[in-house]
Coordinates of N, CA and C in Angstrom, one line a residue:
Chain A
S1351 N -8.7 -65.1 20.2 CA -10.0 -65.9 19.9 C -10.3 -67.1 21.7
Q1352 N -11.6 -67.4 21.2 CA -11.5 -68.6 22.4 C -11.6 -69.6 22.3
Q1353 N -11.1 -70.4 23.3 CA -11.1 -71.8 22.6 C -12.0 -72.4 23.7
G1354 N -12.3 -73.8 23.4 CA -13.4 -74.7 24.5 C -11.8 -75.2 24.8
E1355 N -13.0 -75.6 26.2 CA -12.3 -76.8 27.5 C -12.8 -78.2 27.7
E1356 N -12.0 -79.5 26.8 CA -12.8 -80.3 27.2 C -12.5 -81.1 27.9
D1357 N -14.1 -82.0 28.4 CA -13.4 -82.8 29.9 C -14.5 -83.8 29.3
P1358 N -13.7 -84.8 29.8 CA -12.4 -85.1 30.6 C -11.2 -85.3 29.5
Q1359 N -10.3 -85.0 29.9 CA -9.2 -85.4 29.4 C -8.9 -86.8 28.7
A1360 N -9.5 -87.7 29.1 CA -9.7 -88.5 29.3 C -10.5 -89.7 29.1
L1361 N -11.0 -90.7 28.7 CA -12.0 -91.7 28.3 C -11.7 -93.3 27.6
S1362 N -12.3 -94.3 28.5 CA -11.7 -95.1 28.4 C -13.5 -96.1 28.3
I1363 N -13.8 -96.7 27.5 CA -15.3 -97.2 27.8 C -15.2 -98.8 26.6
Q1364 N -16.0 -99.6 26.5 CA -15.8 -100.8 25.9 C -17.2 -100.6 25.3
E1365 N -16.8 -101.4 23.9 CA -17.7 -101.3 22.6 C -19.0 -101.6 23.4
G1366 N -19.5 -100.8 22.4 CA -21.3 -100.9 23.2 C -21.9 -99.5 23.9
E1367 N -21.1 -99.4 25.0 CA -21.4 -98.6 26.1 C -21.7 -97.2 24.7
N1368 N -21.9 -95.9 25.9 CA -21.7 -94.7 25.4 C -20.8 -94.2 26.3
A1369 N -20.9 -93.2 25.2 CA -19.5 -91.9 25.9 C -19.9 -90.8 25.7
T1370 N -19.5 -89.7 26.8 CA -20.4 -88.7 26.9 C -18.8 -87.0 26.7
M1371 N -18.7 -86.7 25.9 CA -17.7 -85.7 26.3 C -18.2 -84.1 26.7
N1372 N -17.1 -82.9 27.4 CA -18.4 -81.9 28.6 C -17.3 -80.9 27.1
C1373 N -18.0 -79.7 26.7 CA -17.2 -78.8 26.9 C -17.2 -77.4 27.1
S1374 N -16.8 -76.7 27.5 CA -16.9 -75.4 28.4 C -16.2 -74.3 28.0
Y1375 N -17.1 -73.2 28.0 CA -16.2 -72.2 26.9 C -16.7 -70.0 27.6
K1376 N -16.2 -69.6 27.5 CA -16.1 -68.9 28.6 C -16.7 -67.2 28.0
T1377 N -16.9 -66.8 26.4 CA -17.6 -66.0 26.0 C -18.7 -66.1 25.0
S1378 N -20.2 -65.6 24.7 CA -21.1 -66.1 23.5 C -20.6 -66.1 22.5
I1379 N -21.6 -67.2 21.7 CA -20.9 -67.9 20.5 C -22.0 -67.9 19.9
N1380 N -21.2 -67.8 18.4 CA -23.0 -67.8 17.2 C -22.7 -69.6 17.3
N1381 N -21.7 -70.1 17.5 CA -22.0 -71.8 17.3 C -20.8 -72.7 17.9
L1382 N -21.1 -73.6 17.9 CA -19.8 -74.8 18.7 C -20.2 -75.7 17.9
Q1383 N -18.9 -75.8 17.1 CA -18.2 -77.3 16.5 C -18.0 -78.6 17.1
W1384 N -17.7 -79.4 16.8 CA -17.6 -80.8 17.6 C -16.1 -81.1 16.3
Y1385 N -14.5 -81.8 16.6 CA -14.4 -81.6 15.7 C -13.7 -84.2 16.1
R1386 N -13.1 -84.3 15.7 CA -12.6 -85.4 15.4 C -10.9 -85.6 14.9
Q1387 N -9.9 -86.4 15.2 CA -8.8 -86.7 15.1 C -8.5 -87.9 15.5
N1388 N -8.6 -89.1 14.0 CA -7.6 -89.9 14.8 C -5.7 -90.2 14.1
S1389 N -5.6 -90.2 15.3 CA -3.5 -90.3 16.0 C -3.1 -90.1 14.7
G1390 N -2.4 -89.1 14.7 CA -1.3 -87.8 13.6 C -2.2 -87.3 12.3
R1391 N -3.7 -87.5 11.9 CA -4.3 -87.4 11.2 C -4.4 -85.9 11.1
G1392 N -5.3 -85.7 10.6 CA -5.8 -84.3 10.5 C -7.8 -84.3 11.1
L1393 N -8.1 -82.9 11.4 CA -9.1 -83.6 12.1 C -10.6 -83.5 11.2
V1394 N -11.7 -83.9 11.6 CA -12.4 -84.7 11.1 C -13.9 -83.6 11.4
H1395 N -14.8 -82.9 10.5 CA -15.4 -81.9 11.5 C -16.9 -83.0 11.1
L1396 N -17.5 -82.9 12.5 CA -18.1 -83.9 13.2 C -20.0 -83.4 12.7
I1397 N -20.2 -81.7 13.8 CA -21.6 -81.5 13.7 C -21.1 -80.0 14.2
L1398 N -22.5 -79.0 13.9 CA -22.8 -77.7 14.7 C -23.6 -77.6 14.6
I1399 N -23.8 -76.8 16.1 CA -24.8 -76.4 17.1 C -25.0 -75.2 16.9
R1400 N -25.9 -74.4 16.4 CA -26.2 -72.9 16.8 C -27.0 -72.6 17.5
S1401 N -25.8 -71.3 17.9 CA -26.6 -71.0 19.8 C -28.4 -71.1 20.1
N1402 N -28.7 -70.8 19.0 CA -29.8 -70.6 18.9 C -30.1 -72.8 19.3
E1403 N -30.0 -73.4 19.2 CA -30.3 -74.9 19.1 C -30.1 -75.5 20.3
R1404 N -30.7 -75.7 21.0 CA -30.1 -76.8 22.4 C -30.2 -78.4 21.8
E1405 N -30.2 -79.0 21.0 CA -29.9 -80.9 20.4 C -30.0 -80.7 19.3
K1406 N -28.9 -80.9 18.7 CA -28.8 -81.7 17.2 C -28.1 -82.9 17.4
H1407 N -29.2 -83.8 16.0 CA -28.0 -85.3 16.3 C -27.9 -85.4 14.8
S1408 N -26.4 -86.8 14.6 CA -26.5 -86.8 13.8 C -25.7 -88.1 13.5
G1409 N -26.4 -88.6 13.2 CA -26.5 -90.9 13.0 C -26.3 -91.1 14.6
R1410 N -25.7 -91.9 14.9 CA -25.3 -91.9 16.4 C -24.3 -90.5 17.5
L1411 N -24.3 -89.6 16.9 CA -24.2 -88.2 18.0 C -25.4 -87.5 18.2
R1412 N -25.3 -87.1 19.3 CA -25.8 -86.0 19.9 C -25.1 -85.1 20.5
V1413 N -25.5 -84.4 20.0 CA -25.1 -82.9 21.1 C -25.8 -82.0 21.2
T1414 N -25.4 -81.2 22.6 CA -26.3 -80.8 23.9 C -25.7 -79.1 23.5
L1415 N -26.1 -77.9 23.7 CA -25.5 -76.9 24.0 C -26.7 -75.9 25.0
D1416 N -26.0 -75.8 26.1 CA -26.4 -74.6 27.5 C -25.5 -73.5 26.4
T1417 N -26.5 -72.5 26.6 CA -25.7 -70.8 26.4 C -25.5 -70.4 27.5
S1418 N -26.7 -71.2 29.0 CA -26.6 -69.9 30.0 C -25.2 -70.5 30.8
K1419 N -25.0 -72.0 31.1 CA -24.1 -72.7 31.5 C -22.9 -71.8 30.9
K1420 N -23.0 -72.4 29.1 CA -21.6 -72.1 28.4 C -21.1 -72.9 28.3
S1421 N -21.9 -74.0 28.2 CA -20.9 -75.8 28.0 C -22.2 -76.9 26.8
S1422 N -20.9 -77.5 26.5 CA -21.5 -77.9 24.9 C -21.2 -79.2 25.8
S1423 N -21.8 -80.8 25.5 CA -22.4 -82.1 25.6 C -22.0 -83.0 24.1
L1424 N -21.1 -83.1 24.1 CA -20.7 -84.6 22.6 C -21.2 -86.0 23.3
L1425 N -22.2 -86.8 23.0 CA -22.9 -87.9 23.3 C -22.8 -88.9 22.1
I1426 N -21.7 -89.8 22.2 CA -21.6 -91.2 20.9 C -22.3 -92.9 22.1
T1427 N -23.4 -92.8 20.9 CA -24.1 -94.3 21.4 C -23.9 -95.2 20.9
A1428 N -24.1 -96.6 21.6 CA -23.5 -97.8 21.4 C -21.7 -97.4 20.7
S1429 N -21.2 -97.0 21.3 CA -19.6 -97.1 21.0 C -19.1 -97.8 20.1
R1430 N -17.7 -97.6 19.1 CA -17.6 -98.7 18.4 C -15.8 -98.8 18.3
A1431 N -14.8 -99.5 18.2 CA -13.7 -99.6 18.3 C -13.1 -98.6 17.3
A1432 N -13.9 -98.3 15.8 CA -13.0 -97.2 15.4 C -13.9 -95.9 15.7
D1433 N -14.3 -95.3 16.7 CA -14.6 -94.3 17.5 C -12.7 -94.0 18.5
T1434 N -12.7 -94.6 18.8 CA -11.5 -94.5 19.7 C -10.3 -93.5 18.3
A1435 N -10.1 -92.2 19.6 CA -9.8 -91.0 18.3 C -10.4 -90.0 19.5
S1436 N -9.1 -88.3 18.9 CA -9.4 -87.5 20.1 C -11.1 -86.3 19.2
Y1437 N -11.2 -86.1 20.4 CA -12.3 -85.1 20.2 C -12.0 -84.3 21.0
F1438 N -12.1 -82.5 20.2 CA -12.6 -81.6 20.0 C -13.2 -80.8 19.9
C1439 N -13.9 -79.8 20.8 CA -15.1 -78.8 20.2 C -14.1 -76.9 20.3
A1440 N -15.3 -76.3 19.4 CA -14.0 -75.3 18.7 C -15.7 -73.9 18.7
P1441 N -15.8 -73.7 19.9 CA -16.9 -72.5 20.2 C -16.1 -71.4 19.2
V1442 N -17.5 -70.7 18.9 CA -17.5 -69.5 17.4 C -18.1 -68.3 17.4
G1443 N -17.5 -67.0 18.0 CA -18.8 -65.8 18.0 C -17.3 -64.9 18.5
G1444 N -17.6 -63.7 18.4 CA -16.9 -62.6 18.5 C -15.8 -62.5 17.1
T1445 N -14.6 -62.3 18.3 CA -13.2 -61.8 18.0 C -12.8 -64.2 17.2
S1446 N -13.5 -64.9 17.5 CA -13.0 -65.9 17.0 C -13.5 -66.4 15.8
Y1447 N -14.8 -65.5 14.9 CA -15.5 -65.9 14.0 C -14.2 -65.8 12.6
G1448 N -14.5 -67.1 12.2 CA -13.6 -66.9 10.5 C -12.0 -68.0 11.1
K1449 N -11.8 -67.9 12.7 CA -11.0 -68.3 12.7 C -11.2 -69.4 14.3
L1450 N -11.1 -70.8 13.9 CA -11.0 -71.5 15.3 C -10.2 -72.5 15.5
T1451 N -9.9 -72.2 17.3 CA -9.2 -72.6 17.9 C -9.6 -73.5 18.9
F1452 N -8.3 -74.5 19.3 CA -9.5 -75.4 20.4 C -8.8 -76.2 21.1
G1453 N -9.0 -77.0 21.7 CA -8.4 -76.9 23.2 C -7.9 -77.9 23.4
Q1454 N -7.7 -79.0 24.6 CA -6.9 -80.1 24.5 C -7.0 -80.9 23.6
G1455 N -9.0 -80.9 23.6 CA -9.4 -82.4 23.5 C -9.8 -83.4 24.1
T1456 N -10.5 -84.5 24.3 CA -10.9 -86.1 24.6 C -10.5 -86.7 24.1
I1457 N -9.0 -87.7 25.2 CA -8.7 -89.6 24.3 C -9.7 -89.9 24.5
L1458 N -10.7 -90.5 23.5 CA -11.3 -91.2 23.8 C -10.7 -93.1 23.4
T1459 N -11.2 -93.6 24.0 CA -10.2 -94.9 23.6 C -11.5 -95.9 23.7
V1460 N -12.1 -97.2 23.0 CA -12.8 -97.8 23.4 C -11.9 -99.4 22.1
H1461 N -12.9 -99.9 23.6 CA -12.1 -101.4 24.0 C -12.9 -101.6 23.1
P1462 N -12.4 -103.2 22.3 CA -13.0 -104.0 21.9 C -14.1 -105.1 22.7
Chain B
E128 N -11.1 -89.1 2.2 CA -10.6 -88.0 2.1 C -10.9 -86.9 1.9
T129 N -10.7 -85.8 2.2 CA -11.2 -84.5 2.7 C -11.5 -83.2 1.3
G130 N -10.6 -83.4 0.4 CA -10.4 -82.2 -0.4 C -9.5 -81.6 -0.5
V131 N -8.9 -82.0 1.0 CA -7.8 -80.7 1.2 C -6.2 -82.1 1.1
T132 N -5.4 -81.8 0.2 CA -4.4 -82.8 -0.1 C -3.4 -81.8 0.2
Q133 N -2.0 -82.6 1.6 CA -0.8 -81.6 2.2 C 0.0 -82.8 1.6
T134 N 1.4 -82.2 1.1 CA 2.5 -82.8 1.2 C 3.6 -81.9 1.3
P135 N 5.0 -82.6 2.0 CA 5.1 -84.3 2.0 C 4.6 -84.8 3.4
R136 N 3.7 -85.6 3.1 CA 3.1 -86.4 4.3 C 4.5 -86.6 5.8
H137 N 5.7 -86.9 5.6 CA 6.7 -86.4 6.6 C 8.2 -85.6 5.9
L138 N 8.7 -85.3 6.9 CA 9.4 -84.5 6.1 C 10.5 -84.3 7.7
V139 N 11.7 -83.9 7.4 CA 12.9 -84.6 8.5 C 13.7 -83.5 7.1
M140 N 14.1 -82.8 8.8 CA 15.2 -80.9 8.1 C 16.3 -80.7 8.5
G141 N 17.3 -80.3 8.6 CA 18.0 -79.9 9.7 C 18.5 -78.2 9.9
M142 N 18.7 -78.3 10.9 CA 18.1 -77.1 10.9 C 18.6 -75.9 10.3
T143 N 19.5 -75.8 9.0 CA 20.1 -74.8 8.1 C 19.3 -74.9 7.4
N144 N 18.5 -76.3 7.1 CA 17.8 -76.7 5.5 C 16.9 -75.4 5.6
K145 N 16.7 -75.4 3.9 CA 15.3 -74.6 3.8 C 13.7 -75.6 2.9
K146 N 12.8 -75.2 3.5 CA 12.2 -76.4 2.9 C 10.5 -75.6 2.8
S147 N 9.7 -76.2 2.5 CA 8.6 -75.8 1.9 C 6.9 -76.7 1.8
L148 N 6.7 -76.4 2.9 CA 5.1 -77.6 2.7 C 4.0 -77.0 2.1
K149 N 3.1 -78.4 1.3 CA 1.9 -77.0 0.1 C 1.2 -77.8 0.8
C150 N 0.2 -77.0 0.3 CA -1.9 -77.4 0.6 C -1.9 -77.2 -0.2
E151 N -3.0 -77.9 -0.5 CA -4.2 -77.6 -2.1 C -5.4 -78.0 -1.5
Q152 N -6.5 -76.9 -2.3 CA -7.7 -77.5 -2.3 C -8.6 -77.6 -3.2
H153 N -9.5 -78.1 -3.7 CA -10.7 -78.0 -4.8 C -12.1 -77.7 -4.2
L154 N -12.0 -76.9 -3.2 CA -14.1 -77.5 -2.2 C -14.0 -75.9 -2.8
G155 N -13.6 -74.9 -3.7 CA -13.6 -73.5 -3.4 C -14.4 -73.3 -2.7
H156 N -13.3 -73.2 -1.6 CA -13.2 -72.6 -0.6 C -12.8 -71.5 -0.6
N157 N -12.6 -70.4 0.3 CA -12.3 -69.1 0.3 C -10.4 -68.6 1.7
A158 N -11.0 -69.2 2.8 CA -10.5 -69.4 3.3 C -9.0 -70.5 3.7
M159 N -7.9 -69.8 3.8 CA -7.6 -71.1 4.2 C -6.9 -71.2 5.6
Y160 N -5.8 -72.2 6.2 CA -5.4 -71.6 7.6 C -3.9 -73.0 7.4
W161 N -2.7 -72.4 8.4 CA -2.2 -72.8 9.1 C -2.1 -73.4 10.3
Y162 N -2.5 -74.8 10.6 CA -2.1 -75.0 12.3 C -0.5 -76.4 12.8
K163 N 0.0 -76.0 14.1 CA 0.8 -76.5 14.8 C 0.3 -77.5 15.1
Q164 N 0.7 -78.5 15.6 CA 0.0 -79.8 16.5 C 1.6 -80.4 16.6
S165 N 1.8 -80.0 18.3 CA 3.0 -80.3 19.1 C 2.6 -80.8 20.2
A166 N 3.1 -82.0 20.5 CA 2.8 -82.8 21.3 C 2.5 -82.6 22.5
K167 N 1.0 -83.3 23.3 CA 0.6 -82.4 24.3 C 0.6 -81.0 24.8
K168 N 0.1 -80.3 23.4 CA -0.4 -79.2 23.2 C -1.7 -79.3 23.0
P169 N -1.8 -78.3 22.9 CA -3.4 -78.2 21.7 C -3.2 -77.5 20.7
L170 N -3.9 -77.3 19.5 CA -3.2 -77.5 18.3 C -3.6 -75.3 18.4
E171 N -2.3 -74.9 17.6 CA -2.6 -73.5 17.4 C -2.6 -73.5 16.5
L172 N -3.3 -72.2 16.0 CA -3.5 -71.4 14.6 C -2.5 -70.6 14.7
M173 N -1.8 -71.0 13.1 CA -1.0 -70.1 12.8 C -0.9 -68.6 12.3
F174 N -2.0 -69.3 11.0 CA -2.0 -68.5 9.3 C -2.9 -68.7 9.5
V175 N -4.1 -67.2 9.5 CA -5.2 -67.4 7.7 C -5.6 -66.3 7.3
Y176 N -5.5 -67.0 6.2 CA -5.9 -66.3 4.4 C -7.2 -66.4 4.1
N177 N -7.8 -65.2 4.1 CA -9.3 -64.8 3.0 C -9.1 -64.0 1.9
F178 N -9.5 -65.0 1.1 CA -9.1 -64.9 -0.7 C -7.8 -63.5 -0.7
K179 N -7.3 -65.1 -0.6 CA -5.7 -64.7 -0.8 C -4.7 -63.8 0.2
E180 N -5.8 -63.4 1.1 CA -4.7 -61.8 2.2 C -4.8 -62.5 3.2
Q181 N -3.9 -62.4 4.0 CA -3.5 -63.3 5.2 C -4.3 -62.1 6.6
T182 N -5.1 -62.5 7.0 CA -6.1 -62.0 8.4 C -6.0 -62.3 9.3
E183 N -4.6 -62.9 9.8 CA -4.7 -63.5 11.1 C -2.4 -64.1 11.2
N184 N -1.7 -63.3 12.0 CA -0.5 -64.0 12.1 C -0.3 -63.7 13.7
N185 N -0.8 -65.3 13.8 CA -0.7 -64.9 15.1 C 0.0 -65.9 16.3
S186 N 1.7 -64.3 16.4 CA 3.0 -64.0 16.4 C 3.6 -65.4 16.3
V187 N 3.6 -65.7 15.3 CA 4.7 -67.1 14.5 C 6.2 -66.0 14.2
P188 N 7.0 -67.1 14.9 CA 7.9 -66.7 14.6 C 8.4 -66.4 12.8
S189 N 8.9 -65.6 13.0 CA 9.5 -65.1 11.1 C 10.2 -66.3 10.1
R190 N 10.9 -67.4 11.3 CA 11.3 -68.8 10.1 C 10.6 -69.6 10.0
F191 N 9.2 -68.6 10.1 CA 7.4 -69.6 9.1 C 7.4 -68.7 7.9
S192 N 7.5 -68.7 6.9 CA 6.8 -67.3 5.8 C 6.0 -68.3 5.0
P193 N 4.4 -68.1 5.5 CA 2.7 -68.1 4.6 C 3.0 -67.8 3.4
E194 N 2.7 -68.3 2.6 CA 2.0 -67.8 0.4 C 1.2 -68.2 0.3
C195 N 0.0 -67.2 -0.2 CA -0.9 -68.2 -0.6 C -1.1 -67.4 -2.0
P196 N -0.8 -67.9 -3.3 CA -0.6 -67.6 -4.1 C -1.9 -67.6 -5.1
N197 N -2.9 -67.9 -4.9 CA -4.8 -68.3 -4.6 C -5.4 -69.0 -3.9
S198 N -6.8 -68.2 -4.0 CA -7.8 -69.4 -2.8 C -7.4 -70.9 -2.8
S199 N -6.9 -71.8 -4.1 CA -6.7 -73.4 -3.8 C -5.3 -73.9 -2.9
H200 N -4.1 -72.3 -3.0 CA -3.1 -73.3 -2.6 C -2.0 -72.6 -1.5
L201 N -1.7 -73.0 -0.8 CA -0.4 -72.4 0.1 C 0.4 -72.9 0.6
F202 N 1.2 -72.0 1.2 CA 2.4 -72.9 1.3 C 3.1 -72.5 2.8
L203 N 4.0 -73.0 3.5 CA 4.5 -72.6 4.4 C 6.2 -73.1 4.5
H204 N 6.9 -71.6 3.7 CA 8.1 -72.1 4.1 C 9.0 -72.2 5.1
L205 N 9.5 -72.9 4.9 CA 10.9 -73.3 6.1 C 12.6 -72.9 7.0
H206 N 12.3 -71.7 7.3 CA 13.8 -71.7 7.2 C 14.6 -71.5 8.5
T207 N 15.8 -72.2 8.8 CA 16.7 -72.1 10.3 C 15.6 -72.6 11.1
L208 N 14.9 -74.4 11.4 CA 14.0 -73.8 11.4 C 14.9 -75.2 13.4
Q209 N 14.2 -74.9 14.4 CA 14.9 -75.3 15.7 C 14.0 -76.6 16.0
P210 N 14.5 -77.6 16.6 CA 14.4 -78.9 17.6 C 12.5 -78.3 17.7
E211 N 12.4 -77.5 18.3 CA 11.2 -77.5 19.1 C 9.7 -77.4 17.9
D212 N 10.6 -76.6 16.6 CA 9.4 -76.7 15.8 C 9.3 -78.4 15.3
S213 N 9.6 -78.8 15.4 CA 9.2 -80.5 15.0 C 7.8 -80.8 15.3
A214 N 6.9 -80.7 14.8 CA 5.8 -80.9 14.8 C 4.2 -81.5 13.7
L215 N 3.2 -81.7 14.3 CA 2.2 -81.6 13.7 C 1.3 -80.2 12.4
Y216 N 2.0 -80.7 11.2 CA 1.4 -79.0 10.7 C 0.3 -79.4 9.6
L217 N -0.9 -78.7 9.7 CA -2.4 -79.3 9.6 C -2.2 -77.6 8.5
C218 N -3.0 -78.1 7.5 CA -3.8 -77.4 7.0 C -4.8 -76.7 6.3
A219 N -5.7 -76.0 6.5 CA -7.5 -76.1 6.3 C -7.8 -75.7 5.8
S220 N -9.4 -75.3 5.4 CA -9.8 -74.5 4.6 C -11.5 -74.3 4.5
S221 N -11.9 -74.1 4.4 CA -13.5 -73.3 5.1 C -13.4 -72.7 3.7
H222 N -15.2 -72.2 3.7 CA -15.6 -71.1 2.9 C -15.3 -69.6 4.1
N223 N -15.6 -68.4 3.6 CA -14.3 -67.6 4.6 C -15.6 -67.5 5.6
D224 N -16.9 -67.9 6.1 CA -17.6 -68.3 7.6 C -16.6 -69.0 8.3
G225 N -16.6 -69.2 7.9 CA -15.2 -70.4 8.9 C -16.5 -71.3 9.4
T226 N -17.5 -71.8 8.8 CA -18.4 -72.4 10.1 C -18.4 -74.2 10.0
E227 N -17.5 -74.2 8.4 CA -16.7 -75.6 9.0 C -15.7 -75.8 8.5
L228 N -14.4 -76.5 8.9 CA -13.2 -76.6 8.4 C -12.8 -77.9 8.2
F229 N -12.3 -78.2 6.4 CA -11.9 -79.2 5.9 C -10.3 -79.3 6.2
F230 N -9.9 -80.7 6.8 CA -8.7 -80.2 7.3 C -7.9 -81.5 5.9
G231 N -6.1 -81.2 6.0 CA -5.3 -82.4 5.1 C -4.9 -83.2 6.3
S232 N -4.5 -84.3 5.7 CA -3.5 -85.4 6.5 C -2.4 -84.7 7.4
G233 N -1.8 -83.1 6.4 CA -0.8 -82.7 7.4 C 0.2 -83.4 7.3
T234 N 2.1 -82.6 7.7 CA 2.7 -82.6 7.4 C 3.1 -83.1 8.6
Q235 N 4.0 -84.3 8.9 CA 5.1 -84.5 10.4 C 6.5 -84.0 10.0
L236 N 6.4 -82.9 10.9 CA 7.9 -82.4 10.3 C 8.7 -82.9 11.6
S237 N 9.9 -83.8 11.3 CA 11.2 -83.4 12.4 C 12.3 -82.7 11.8
V238 N 12.7 -82.3 12.8 CA 14.3 -81.1 13.2 C 14.6 -81.7 14.0
L239 N 16.0 -81.6 13.2 CA 17.1 -82.5 14.0 C 18.4 -81.3 14.0

């Protein structure tokens, strides 16, 4: 199964700033999902973008997908202290279908 | 609250003990998963069940024994664990196409 690689490993910003996290993967996908994890808790699904979509929005979240570069980005606008968490991407396709795997994630810290 | 409930929330056990982790969902999902999250390592997919049948065993040592009596319940039986098995164990469920995983809050396991 394939896992995504998130970049940067850690990101520290001030409240109100935008946060951008990137994800790269290796093989073709059907969709790519982003998840968030607060410390010591389970992951929460944020958004799914399909391989034929280029951009998707959900509230303050904006996800882009570039299948030619095998990369995705997650933008959180007007960040809040409550956005402090780890963020993971999960590319899905081929042998990874139905069994999501995750990378190390990006640790986002938003300072009040 | 994601609809996936894990018990216990915390567990401390000796290397000779036998214990079980429980996961329950009433979301109508057909697939259930066990993940292991150790410090400074990516989440590791351990087992996948679809319609009560095990479809993935990611080379997990036999001291971890999963059980899925029905689509709503998943157990992880533990025996003769090692200190390196200390981790956060996460259960998740989804429809069988895996388009969105719902995670429980996890069981924080410490093996002494």
